[in-house]
XYZ file of C-alpha atoms in Angstrom:
365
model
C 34.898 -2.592 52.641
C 35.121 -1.178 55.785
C 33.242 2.131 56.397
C 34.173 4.533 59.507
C 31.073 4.726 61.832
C 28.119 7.442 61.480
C 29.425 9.375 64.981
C 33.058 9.466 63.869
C 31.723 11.253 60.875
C 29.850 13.465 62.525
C 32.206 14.776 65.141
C 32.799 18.331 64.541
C 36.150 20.106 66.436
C 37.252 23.777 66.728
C 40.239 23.213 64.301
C 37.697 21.794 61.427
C 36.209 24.885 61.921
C 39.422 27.328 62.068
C 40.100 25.324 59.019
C 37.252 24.773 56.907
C 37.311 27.946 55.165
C 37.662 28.759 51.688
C 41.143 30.718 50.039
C 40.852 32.086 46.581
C 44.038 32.408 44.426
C 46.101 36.057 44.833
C 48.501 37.421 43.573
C 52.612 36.645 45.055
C 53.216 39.601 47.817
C 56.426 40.292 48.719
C 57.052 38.610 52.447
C 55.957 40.730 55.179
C 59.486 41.061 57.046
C 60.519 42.762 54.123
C 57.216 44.546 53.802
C 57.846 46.047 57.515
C 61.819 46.565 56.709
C 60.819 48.513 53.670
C 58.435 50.637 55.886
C 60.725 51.333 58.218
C 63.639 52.468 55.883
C 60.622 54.735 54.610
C 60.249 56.220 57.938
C 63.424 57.399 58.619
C 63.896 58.450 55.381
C 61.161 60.882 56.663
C 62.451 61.812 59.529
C 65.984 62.856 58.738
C 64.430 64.539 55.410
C 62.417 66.486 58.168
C 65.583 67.704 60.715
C 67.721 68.857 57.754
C 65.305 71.216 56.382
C 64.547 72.434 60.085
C 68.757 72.142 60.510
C 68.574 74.223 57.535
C 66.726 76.841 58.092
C 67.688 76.661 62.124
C 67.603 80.094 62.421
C 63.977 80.632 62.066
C 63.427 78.139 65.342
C 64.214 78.979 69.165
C 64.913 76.365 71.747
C 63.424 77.509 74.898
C 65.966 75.759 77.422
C 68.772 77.000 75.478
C 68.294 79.175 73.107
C 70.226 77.935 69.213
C 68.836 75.065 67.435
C 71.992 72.884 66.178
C 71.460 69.270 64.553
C 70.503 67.726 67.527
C 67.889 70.120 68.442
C 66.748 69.412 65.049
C 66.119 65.748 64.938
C 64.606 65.988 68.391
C 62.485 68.541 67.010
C 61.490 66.556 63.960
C 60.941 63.320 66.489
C 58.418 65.139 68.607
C 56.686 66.726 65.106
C 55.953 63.188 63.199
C 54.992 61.295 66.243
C 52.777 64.435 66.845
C 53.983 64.471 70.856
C 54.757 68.079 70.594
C 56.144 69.118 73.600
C 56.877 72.903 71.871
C 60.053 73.531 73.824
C 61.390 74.005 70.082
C 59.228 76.295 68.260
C 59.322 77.913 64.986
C 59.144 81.413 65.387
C 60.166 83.113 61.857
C 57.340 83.253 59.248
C 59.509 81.055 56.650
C 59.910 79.035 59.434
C 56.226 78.295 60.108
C 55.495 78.601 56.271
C 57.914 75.431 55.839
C 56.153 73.692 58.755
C 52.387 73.995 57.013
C 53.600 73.697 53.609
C 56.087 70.975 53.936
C 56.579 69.493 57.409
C 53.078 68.954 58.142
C 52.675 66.700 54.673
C 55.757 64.891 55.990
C 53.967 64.220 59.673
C 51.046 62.792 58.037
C 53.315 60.626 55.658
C 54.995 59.316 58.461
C 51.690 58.263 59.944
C 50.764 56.913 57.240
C 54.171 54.521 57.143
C 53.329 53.495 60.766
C 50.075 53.019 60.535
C 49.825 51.268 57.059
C 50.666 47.736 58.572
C 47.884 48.004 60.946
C 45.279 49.355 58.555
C 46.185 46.637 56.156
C 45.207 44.085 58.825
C 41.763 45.596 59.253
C 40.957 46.164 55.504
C 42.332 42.359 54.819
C 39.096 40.388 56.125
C 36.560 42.746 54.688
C 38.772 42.692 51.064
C 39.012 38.715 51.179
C 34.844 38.835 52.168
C 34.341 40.981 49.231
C 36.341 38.974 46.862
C 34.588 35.453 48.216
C 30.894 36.898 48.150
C 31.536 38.333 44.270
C 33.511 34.876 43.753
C 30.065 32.791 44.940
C 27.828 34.857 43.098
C 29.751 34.274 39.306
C 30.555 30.288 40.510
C 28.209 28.298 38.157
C 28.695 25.188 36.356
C 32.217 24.762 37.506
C 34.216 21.622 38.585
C 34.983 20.367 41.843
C 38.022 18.114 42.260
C 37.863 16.612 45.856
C 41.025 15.583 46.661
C 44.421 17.371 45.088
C 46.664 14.521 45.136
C 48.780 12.835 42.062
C 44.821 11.650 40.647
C 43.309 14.687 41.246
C 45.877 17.096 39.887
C 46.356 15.010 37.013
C 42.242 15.097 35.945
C 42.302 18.751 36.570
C 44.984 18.991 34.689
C 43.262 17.406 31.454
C 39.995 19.108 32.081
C 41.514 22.375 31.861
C 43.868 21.330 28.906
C 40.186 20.890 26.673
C 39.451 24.848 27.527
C 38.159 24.902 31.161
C 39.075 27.853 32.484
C 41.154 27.802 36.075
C 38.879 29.840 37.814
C 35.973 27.189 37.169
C 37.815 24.684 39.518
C 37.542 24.670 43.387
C 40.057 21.735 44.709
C 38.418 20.758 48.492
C 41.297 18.701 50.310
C 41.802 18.361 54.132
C 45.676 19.703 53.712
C 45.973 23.313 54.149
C 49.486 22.414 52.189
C 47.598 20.893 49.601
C 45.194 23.801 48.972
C 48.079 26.608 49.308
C 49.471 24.343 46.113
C 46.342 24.613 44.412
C 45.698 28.444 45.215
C 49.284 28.887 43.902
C 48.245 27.246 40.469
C 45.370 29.211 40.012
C 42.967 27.455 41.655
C 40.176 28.204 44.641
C 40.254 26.074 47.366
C 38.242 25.183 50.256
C 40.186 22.828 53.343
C 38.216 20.754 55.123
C 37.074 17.098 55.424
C 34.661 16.446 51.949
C 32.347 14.003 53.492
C 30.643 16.832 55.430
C 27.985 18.590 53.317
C 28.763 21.777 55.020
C 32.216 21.709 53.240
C 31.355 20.863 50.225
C 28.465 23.514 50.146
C 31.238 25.938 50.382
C 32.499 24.421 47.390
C 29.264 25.210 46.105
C 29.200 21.821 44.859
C 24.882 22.562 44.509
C 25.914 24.694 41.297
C 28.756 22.337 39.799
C 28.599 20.858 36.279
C 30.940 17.745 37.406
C 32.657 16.647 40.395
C 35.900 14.772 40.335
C 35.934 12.400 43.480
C 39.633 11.338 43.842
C 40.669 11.234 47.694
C 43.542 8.686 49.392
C 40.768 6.212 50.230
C 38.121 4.403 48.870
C 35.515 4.653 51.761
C 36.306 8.231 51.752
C 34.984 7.867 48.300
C 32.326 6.639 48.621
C 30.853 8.574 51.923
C 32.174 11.744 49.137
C 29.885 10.464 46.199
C 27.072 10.045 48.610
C 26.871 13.251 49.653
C 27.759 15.095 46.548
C 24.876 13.343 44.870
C 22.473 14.240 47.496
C 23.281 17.820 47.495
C 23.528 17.672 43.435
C 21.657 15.391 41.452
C 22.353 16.053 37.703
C 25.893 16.982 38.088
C 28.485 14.358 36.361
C 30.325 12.560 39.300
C 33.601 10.645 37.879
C 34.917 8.564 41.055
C 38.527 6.569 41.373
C 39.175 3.672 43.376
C 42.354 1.787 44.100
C 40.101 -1.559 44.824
C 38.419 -2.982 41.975
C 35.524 -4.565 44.430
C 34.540 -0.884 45.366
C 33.944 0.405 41.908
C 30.399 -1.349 42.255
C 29.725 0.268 45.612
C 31.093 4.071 44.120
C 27.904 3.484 41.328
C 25.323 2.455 43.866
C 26.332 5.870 45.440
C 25.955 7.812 42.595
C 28.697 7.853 40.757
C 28.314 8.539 36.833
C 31.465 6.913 35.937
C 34.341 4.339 38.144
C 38.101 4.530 37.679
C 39.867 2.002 39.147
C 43.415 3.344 39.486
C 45.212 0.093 40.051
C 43.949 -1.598 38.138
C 43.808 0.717 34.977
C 47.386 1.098 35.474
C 47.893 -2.681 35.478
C 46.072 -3.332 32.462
C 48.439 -0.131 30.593
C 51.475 -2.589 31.906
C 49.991 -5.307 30.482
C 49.311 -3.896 27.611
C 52.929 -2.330 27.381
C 54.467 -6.110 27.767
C 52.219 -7.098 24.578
C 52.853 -4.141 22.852
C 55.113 -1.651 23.905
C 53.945 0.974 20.895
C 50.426 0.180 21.843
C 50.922 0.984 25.134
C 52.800 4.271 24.013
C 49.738 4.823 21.881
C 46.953 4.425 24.988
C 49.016 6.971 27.251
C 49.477 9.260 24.381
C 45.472 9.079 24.283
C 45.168 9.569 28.061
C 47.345 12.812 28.110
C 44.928 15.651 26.782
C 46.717 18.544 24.494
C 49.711 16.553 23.415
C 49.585 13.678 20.222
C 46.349 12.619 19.905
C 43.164 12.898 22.133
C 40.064 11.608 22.645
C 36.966 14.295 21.852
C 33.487 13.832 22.319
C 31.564 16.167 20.060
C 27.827 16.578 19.170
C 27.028 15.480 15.102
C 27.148 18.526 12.686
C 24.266 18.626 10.238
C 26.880 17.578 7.404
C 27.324 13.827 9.157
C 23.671 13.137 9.679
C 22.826 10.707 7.557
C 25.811 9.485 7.305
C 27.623 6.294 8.495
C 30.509 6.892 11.526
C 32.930 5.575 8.679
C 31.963 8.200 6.507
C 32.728 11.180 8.957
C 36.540 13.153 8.480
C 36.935 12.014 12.134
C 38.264 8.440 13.308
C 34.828 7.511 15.128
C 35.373 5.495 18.380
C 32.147 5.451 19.497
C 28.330 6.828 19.194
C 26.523 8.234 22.024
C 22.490 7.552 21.482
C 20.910 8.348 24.715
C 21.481 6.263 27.389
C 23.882 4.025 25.402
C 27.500 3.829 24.261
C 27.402 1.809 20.294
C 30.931 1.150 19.034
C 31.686 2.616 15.488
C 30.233 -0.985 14.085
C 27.426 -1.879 15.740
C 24.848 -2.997 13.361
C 22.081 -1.508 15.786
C 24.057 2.016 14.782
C 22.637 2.470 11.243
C 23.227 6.313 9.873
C 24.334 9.143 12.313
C 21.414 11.544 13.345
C 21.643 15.306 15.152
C 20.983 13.962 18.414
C 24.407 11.315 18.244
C 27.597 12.690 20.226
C 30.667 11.382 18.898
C 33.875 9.979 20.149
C 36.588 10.569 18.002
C 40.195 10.089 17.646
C 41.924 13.513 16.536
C 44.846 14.858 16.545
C 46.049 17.583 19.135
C 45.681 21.361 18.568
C 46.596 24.178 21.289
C 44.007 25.546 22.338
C 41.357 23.437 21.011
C 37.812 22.963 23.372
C 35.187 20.075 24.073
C 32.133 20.546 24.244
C 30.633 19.471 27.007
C 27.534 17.394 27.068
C 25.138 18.387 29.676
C 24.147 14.940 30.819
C 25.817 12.525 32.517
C 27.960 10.076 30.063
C 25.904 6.826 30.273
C 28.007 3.637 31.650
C 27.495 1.820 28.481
């Protein structure tokens, strides 16, 4: 396999770093042409409110060019007032007069302001709101999961991961395509652009503090220059890898990847399988899709199965985790279950239901 060189990886331009920032879901705003046709319609709403009531009570103002205020006069007037030009050529001169222009036209001038100037102050309070909200976001981020690469693969293993209980806001997707990561802000996920074989990027993932890292990009050099340096920047974290060549999964486990998928050829053996035995292959994707039909679980051993023999459990026992190894349900080396076994089971779907993690890395059998 064919690996770009060391100096193409290194190469660092001004748009990486425009781009390699990190977005955190929000909330849907309403678009900002409406926002600023909305504001506007508030405006004058503001300003003809303000020349009726001085229309209205015209007689308590003078014009000093020509003496009676009509409507006119009054919208001129209330023009000057809001934008606080005040030329005072029209000047209340009654004391209900004045009294209406401390009591209710001067709230109205500062309203207006407010209108004009809201756009503007919402563009300066934006960048030290989103710094809040990322600083407070890095300081809660621990033993999340980082899904590098937010394509069909990727979306699909965050998708099951979440369906056993893990929480949205525990995922950061890193892809390249701002596109991509407006998707994944959109479902509830954080996001950092940028290219994941530089550690800086992935850093801002805060891939140092992740639990497991899902390493699913386009290509499978990308994977593996991915794997390397998550697993120099983390080493216990669980790295799952997938491949489209089987002749790379070998390379993906020298680089420090915990477990291989190879996507071709996983789906060509489900194909296969389908051909043979087209409710057996119904059955295997039913297993693959968490939260729906049945699932695979692994589980620690309660204290009412030690002892006890994997057939002998209420669960349909695939497997026995025993440190470092993977023992099918009959292996005579298996003997009784103890407290320190981790099941894999076959059970039956329930919403809502959670996995409990295991805090090591699952051994490659």
């Amino acid at each position: 396999m064919k690996l770009p060189g060391h100096d193409a990886i290194a190469r660092q331009t001004g748009d990486d770093l425009v781009t390699r920032r990190v977005k955190l879901p929000r909330r849907v705003v309403e678009r900002p042409l409406r926002q600023v046709a909305k504001r506007l319609l508030m405006a004058l709403a503001v300003l003809v409110a303000t020349a009726l009531i001085v229309y209205a009570d015209r007689a308590g103002y003078r014009d000093n060019s020509d003496g009676p205020v009509d409507l006119l006069d009054a919208f001129y007037y209330a023009t000057v007032t809001l934008s606080t030009t005040g030329y005072g050529d029209i000047t209340p001169v009654s004391d209900g007069a004045r009294l209406i222009n401390i009591l209710v036209i001067t709230p109205l001038r500062v309203l207006f302001l407010i209108i004009l100037v809201g756009t503007t102050l919402e563009v300066l309070t934006e960048r030290t709101r989103e710094e809040w909200r990322l600083n407070r976001w890095r300081s809660a981020l621990r033993d999340h999961t980082v899904v590098i690469g937010f394509g069909t693969k990727g979306r699909s293993a965050v998708q099951t991961v979440c369906a056993t209980g893990l929480r949205k806001e525990q995922v950061v997707v890193v892809d390249p395509s701002s596109k991509v990561i407006d998707a994944a802000t959109a479902e509830g996920y954080a996001g950092v652009m940028g290219d994941a074989t530089r550690s800086e990027v992935l850093t801002r993932a805060e891939v140092h503090k992740a639990r497991q890292i899902i390493v699913a990009p386009q290509r499978d050099d990308t994977a593996v220059l991915v794997t390397l340096t998550a697993r120099q920047l983390n080493r216990s974290a669980k790295i799952v890898a997938a491949v489209r060549e089987e002749e790379n999964a070998p390379l993906l486990k020298q680089s420090g990847a915990d477990a291989v998928i190879t996507s071709s050829g996983a789906a060509g053996r489900l194909l296969g399988l389908s051909v043979l035995s087209p409710a057996a292959g119904m059955v295997m994707e039913d297993l693959i899709q968490q939260g729906s039909g049945l699932d695979l679980v692994e589980r620690p051993v309660v204290r009412a199965e030690a002892g006890k023999s994997p057939r002998e459990t209420d669960d349909l026992v695939v497997s026995v985790v025993r440190g470092h190894r993977v023992l099918g349900y009959d292996d005579p080396s298996l003997g009784t279950l103890q407290l320190t076994d981790r099941l894999i089971t076959i059970v039956r779907a329930t919403p809502g239901a959670r996995v409990t993690p295991h805090p090591r890395p699952l051994p490659g059998g």
